[in-house]
CSV table of C-alpha atoms and ligand atoms in Angstrom, one decimal:
chain,number,residue,atom,x,y,z
A,8,UNK,CA,53.2,135.8,-106.8
A,9,UNK,CA,49.7,136.9,-105.6
A,10,UNK,CA,48.4,138.1,-102.2
A,11,UNK,CA,46.8,135.7,-99.7
A,12,UNK,CA,43.1,135.0,-100.5
A,13,UNK,CA,42.5,131.8,-98.5
A,14,UNK,CA,44.0,131.1,-95.1
A,15,UNK,CA,44.0,127.7,-93.4
A,16,UNK,CA,43.6,128.3,-89.6
A,17,UNK,CA,44.6,125.5,-87.3
A,18,UNK,CA,43.3,126.0,-83.7
A,19,UNK,CA,41.7,124.4,-80.7
A,20,UNK,CA,38.4,122.6,-80.5
A,21,UNK,CA,38.3,124.0,-76.9
A,22,UNK,CA,38.5,127.7,-75.9
A,23,UNK,CA,41.2,127.3,-73.3
A,24,UNK,CA,41.2,128.6,-69.8
A,25,UNK,CA,41.8,132.3,-70.3
A,26,UNK,CA,39.5,134.7,-72.3
A,27,UNK,CA,42.5,136.0,-74.4
A,28,UNK,CA,42.4,133.0,-76.7
A,29,UNK,CA,38.8,133.4,-77.8
A,30,UNK,CA,39.3,137.2,-78.0
A,31,UNK,CA,42.2,136.5,-80.4
A,32,UNK,CA,40.0,134.2,-82.4
A,33,UNK,CA,37.3,136.9,-82.7
A,34,UNK,CA,39.7,139.6,-83.7
A,35,UNK,CA,41.2,137.2,-86.3
A,36,UNK,CA,37.9,136.3,-87.8
A,37,UNK,CA,36.7,139.9,-88.1
A,38,UNK,CA,39.9,141.0,-89.6
A,39,UNK,CA,40.0,138.2,-92.2
A,40,UNK,CA,36.5,139.1,-93.3
A,41,UNK,CA,37.4,142.8,-93.6
A,42,UNK,CA,40.5,141.9,-95.6
A,43,UNK,CA,38.5,139.6,-97.9
A,44,UNK,CA,40.5,136.5,-96.9
A,45,UNK,CA,38.5,133.3,-96.9
A,46,UNK,CA,38.7,131.0,-93.8
A,47,UNK,CA,39.6,127.4,-94.5
A,48,UNK,CA,39.4,125.3,-91.3
A,49,UNK,CA,38.4,122.0,-89.7
A,50,UNK,CA,34.7,122.7,-89.9
A,51,UNK,CA,33.8,122.5,-86.2
A,52,UNK,CA,31.5,125.0,-84.4
A,53,UNK,CA,33.1,124.5,-81.0
A,54,UNK,CA,36.2,125.9,-79.4
A,55,UNK,CA,38.5,128.5,-81.0
A,56,UNK,CA,37.5,126.9,-84.3
A,57,UNK,CA,33.9,127.9,-83.8
A,58,UNK,CA,34.8,131.4,-82.5
A,59,UNK,CA,36.9,132.2,-85.6
A,60,UNK,CA,34.3,130.9,-88.0
A,61,UNK,CA,31.4,132.7,-86.3
A,62,UNK,CA,33.4,136.0,-86.4
A,63,UNK,CA,34.2,135.6,-90.1
A,64,UNK,CA,30.6,134.9,-90.9
A,65,UNK,CA,29.2,137.7,-88.7
A,66,UNK,CA,31.5,140.2,-90.5
A,67,UNK,CA,30.2,138.9,-93.9
A,68,UNK,CA,33.2,136.8,-94.8
A,69,UNK,CA,33.6,133.4,-96.5
A,70,UNK,CA,34.2,130.1,-94.6
A,71,UNK,CA,35.1,126.7,-96.0
A,72,UNK,CA,34.9,123.9,-93.5
A,73,UNK,CA,36.6,120.5,-94.1
A,74,UNK,CA,35.6,117.8,-91.7
A,75,UNK,CA,35.9,114.0,-91.7
A,76,UNK,CA,32.6,112.1,-91.5
A,77,UNK,CA,33.4,110.5,-88.1
A,78,UNK,CA,34.0,113.9,-86.5
A,79,UNK,CA,30.8,115.5,-87.8
A,80,UNK,CA,29.0,114.3,-84.6
A,81,UNK,CA,31.9,114.6,-82.2
A,82,UNK,CA,32.9,118.1,-83.2
A,83,UNK,CA,29.5,119.2,-84.2
A,84,UNK,CA,30.0,120.6,-87.7
A,85,UNK,CA,29.3,124.3,-88.1
A,86,UNK,CA,25.8,124.7,-89.6
A,87,UNK,CA,26.3,128.1,-91.2
A,88,UNK,CA,29.7,127.7,-93.0
A,89,UNK,CA,29.6,129.1,-96.6
A,90,UNK,CA,30.7,125.6,-97.7
A,91,UNK,CA,31.2,122.4,-95.8
A,92,UNK,CA,33.2,119.5,-97.3
A,93,UNK,CA,32.8,116.1,-95.5
A,94,UNK,CA,35.7,113.8,-96.2
A,95,UNK,CA,36.1,110.0,-95.6
A,96,UNK,CA,39.2,110.2,-93.5
A,97,UNK,CA,41.4,112.5,-91.5
A,98,UNK,CA,44.1,112.3,-94.1
A,99,UNK,CA,41.8,113.4,-96.9
A,100,UNK,CA,40.6,116.3,-94.7
A,101,UNK,CA,44.2,117.5,-94.1
A,102,UNK,CA,45.1,117.2,-97.8
A,103,UNK,CA,42.0,119.3,-98.8
A,104,UNK,CA,42.8,121.9,-96.1
A,105,UNK,CA,46.3,122.2,-97.5
A,106,UNK,CA,45.1,122.4,-101.2
A,107,UNK,CA,42.5,125.1,-100.6
A,108,UNK,CA,44.9,127.5,-98.8
A,109,UNK,CA,47.5,130.0,-99.8
A,110,UNK,CA,49.0,130.1,-96.3
A,111,UNK,CA,48.7,128.6,-92.9
A,112,UNK,CA,48.1,130.1,-89.5
A,113,UNK,CA,48.5,128.3,-86.2
A,114,UNK,CA,46.4,129.7,-83.4
A,115,UNK,CA,46.0,128.5,-79.8
A,116,UNK,CA,44.9,124.9,-79.4
A,117,UNK,CA,45.7,121.5,-78.0
A,118,UNK,CA,47.1,118.2,-79.3
A,119,UNK,CA,45.3,118.3,-82.6
A,120,UNK,CA,46.6,121.8,-83.3
A,121,UNK,CA,50.2,120.6,-82.4
A,122,UNK,CA,49.8,117.7,-84.8
A,123,UNK,CA,48.6,120.1,-87.6
A,124,UNK,CA,51.3,122.6,-86.8
A,125,UNK,CA,54.2,120.1,-86.9
A,126,UNK,CA,52.9,118.4,-90.0
A,127,UNK,CA,52.6,121.5,-92.0
A,128,UNK,CA,56.1,122.6,-90.8
A,129,UNK,CA,57.7,119.3,-91.6
A,130,UNK,CA,56.0,119.1,-95.0
A,131,UNK,CA,57.6,122.4,-95.8
A,132,UNK,CA,61.0,121.1,-94.5
A,133,UNK,CA,60.6,118.2,-96.9
A,134,UNK,CA,59.7,120.7,-99.7
A,135,UNK,CA,56.3,119.1,-100.2
A,136,UNK,CA,54.9,122.7,-100.2
A,137,UNK,CA,56.3,126.2,-100.1
A,138,UNK,CA,53.4,128.1,-98.6
A,139,UNK,CA,53.9,130.6,-95.8
A,140,UNK,CA,53.3,129.4,-92.2
A,141,UNK,CA,52.5,131.8,-89.4
A,142,UNK,CA,52.3,130.9,-85.7
A,143,UNK,CA,50.4,133.4,-83.5
A,144,UNK,CA,51.8,133.6,-80.0
A,145,UNK,CA,48.6,135.1,-78.5
A,146,UNK,CA,49.0,135.4,-74.8
A,147,UNK,CA,52.3,133.5,-75.0
A,148,UNK,CA,50.5,130.3,-76.1
A,149,UNK,CA,53.2,129.3,-78.7
A,150,UNK,CA,56.2,129.5,-76.4
A,151,UNK,CA,56.4,125.8,-75.4
A,152,UNK,CA,55.8,124.8,-79.0
A,153,UNK,CA,58.6,127.0,-80.4
A,154,UNK,CA,60.7,126.1,-77.4
A,155,UNK,CA,60.4,122.4,-78.3
A,156,UNK,CA,61.7,123.2,-81.8
A,157,UNK,CA,64.5,125.3,-80.4
A,158,UNK,CA,65.5,122.5,-78.1
A,159,UNK,CA,65.5,120.0,-81.0
A,160,UNK,CA,67.9,122.4,-82.8
A,161,UNK,CA,70.1,122.8,-79.7
A,162,UNK,CA,70.3,119.1,-79.2
A,163,UNK,CA,71.4,118.4,-82.8
A,164,UNK,CA,68.1,116.8,-83.9
A,165,UNK,CA,67.1,119.6,-86.2
A,166,UNK,CA,68.9,122.0,-88.5
A,167,UNK,CA,69.0,125.7,-87.3
A,168,UNK,CA,67.4,126.6,-90.7
A,169,UNK,CA,64.2,125.0,-89.4
A,170,UNK,CA,63.5,128.3,-87.7
A,171,UNK,CA,63.0,129.9,-91.1
A,172,UNK,CA,60.2,127.5,-92.0
A,173,UNK,CA,57.7,129.6,-90.1
A,174,UNK,CA,57.2,133.0,-88.6
A,175,UNK,CA,56.2,133.6,-84.9
A,176,UNK,CA,54.0,136.7,-84.5
A,177,UNK,CA,53.0,137.9,-81.1
A,178,UNK,CA,49.5,139.2,-81.7
A,179,UNK,CA,46.5,138.7,-84.0
A,180,UNK,CA,46.7,142.4,-85.0
A,181,UNK,CA,50.3,141.8,-86.2
A,182,UNK,CA,49.2,138.6,-88.0
A,183,UNK,CA,46.5,140.6,-89.9
A,184,UNK,CA,49.1,143.2,-90.9
A,185,UNK,CA,51.5,140.5,-92.0
A,186,UNK,CA,48.8,138.9,-94.2
A,187,UNK,CA,48.6,142.1,-96.2
A,188,UNK,CA,52.3,141.9,-97.1
A,189,UNK,CA,52.7,138.2,-97.4
A,190,UNK,CA,52.8,136.7,-100.9
A,191,UNK,CA,51.2,133.4,-101.9
A,192,UNK,CA,53.4,131.1,-103.9
A,193,UNK,CA,57.2,130.6,-104.0
A,194,UNK,CA,58.8,131.5,-100.7
A,195,UNK,CA,62.2,130.5,-101.8
A,196,UNK,CA,64.1,127.5,-100.6
A,197,UNK,CA,64.7,127.4,-96.9
A,198,UNK,CA,68.4,126.9,-96.4
A,199,UNK,CA,68.4,123.8,-94.3
A,200,UNK,CA,71.4,121.7,-95.2
B,3,AMP,P1,42.7,120.3,-80.6
B,3,AMP,O1,43.8,121.3,-80.8
B,3,AMP,O2,43.2,119.0,-80.0
B,3,AMP,O3,41.5,120.8,-80.0
B,3,AMP,O4,42.3,119.9,-82.1
B,3,AMP,C1,42.1,120.8,-83.1
B,3,AMP,C2,41.9,120.2,-84.4
B,3,AMP,O5,42.8,119.1,-84.6
B,3,AMP,C3,40.5,119.7,-84.7
B,3,AMP,O6,40.2,120.0,-86.0
B,3,AMP,C4,40.7,118.2,-84.6
B,3,AMP,O7,39.8,117.5,-85.4
B,3,AMP,C5,42.1,118.0,-85.0
B,3,AMP,N1,42.6,116.8,-84.3
B,3,AMP,C6,42.4,116.4,-83.1
B,3,AMP,N2,43.1,115.3,-82.8
B,3,AMP,C7,43.9,115.0,-83.9
B,3,AMP,C8,44.8,114.0,-84.2
B,3,AMP,N3,45.2,113.0,-83.4
B,3,AMP,N4,45.4,114.1,-85.4
B,3,AMP,C9,45.1,115.1,-86.3
B,3,AMP,N5,44.2,116.1,-86.0
B,3,AMP,C10,43.6,116.0,-84.8
């Protein structure tokens, strides 16, 4: 097992309606650069995505953007990323993001972020990967998302073991601390069934 060198961050293409979200993104980016952890992300220069990427770059860190061709105009690809990969489809993009990362971090965002969060969690449930997944509950953002999972468990649609597929962490500072102790590689089998 090795330490985390590359982190995929899933987050919003908008900044949200309170400043705490962008502030969390800036703290994250700065902390990742200081820790020598490469940012792997969706390649946009807008929203929390852009905030995190700018903060990593400003602090001298490495950024890999992976963006599908059709979104390069809509999302406005970041022009200063250390490396930018343009993929043919959304699915190729997601696969590349997953392949390039040792762990995943869900930060505040909207529907696209929910999609990415649920996909990476369900892929782990299906044992298609065993990389760590962190959810940052900055300013309480993640409560409805985690609440939906808790409700699915309470209603008998998901196994209680699903709660061990990811870690919910209340602040970016605590996420940065956790990244120092987290190990890339085998996480052990989540006991689901
Ligand atoms: P959002 O949280 O909606 O701002 O989206 C954040 C990220 O999710 C961006 O990288 C988007 O390209 C991506 N995204 C947006 N919509 C979808 C979707 N329907 N399926 C998968 N990813 C999406």
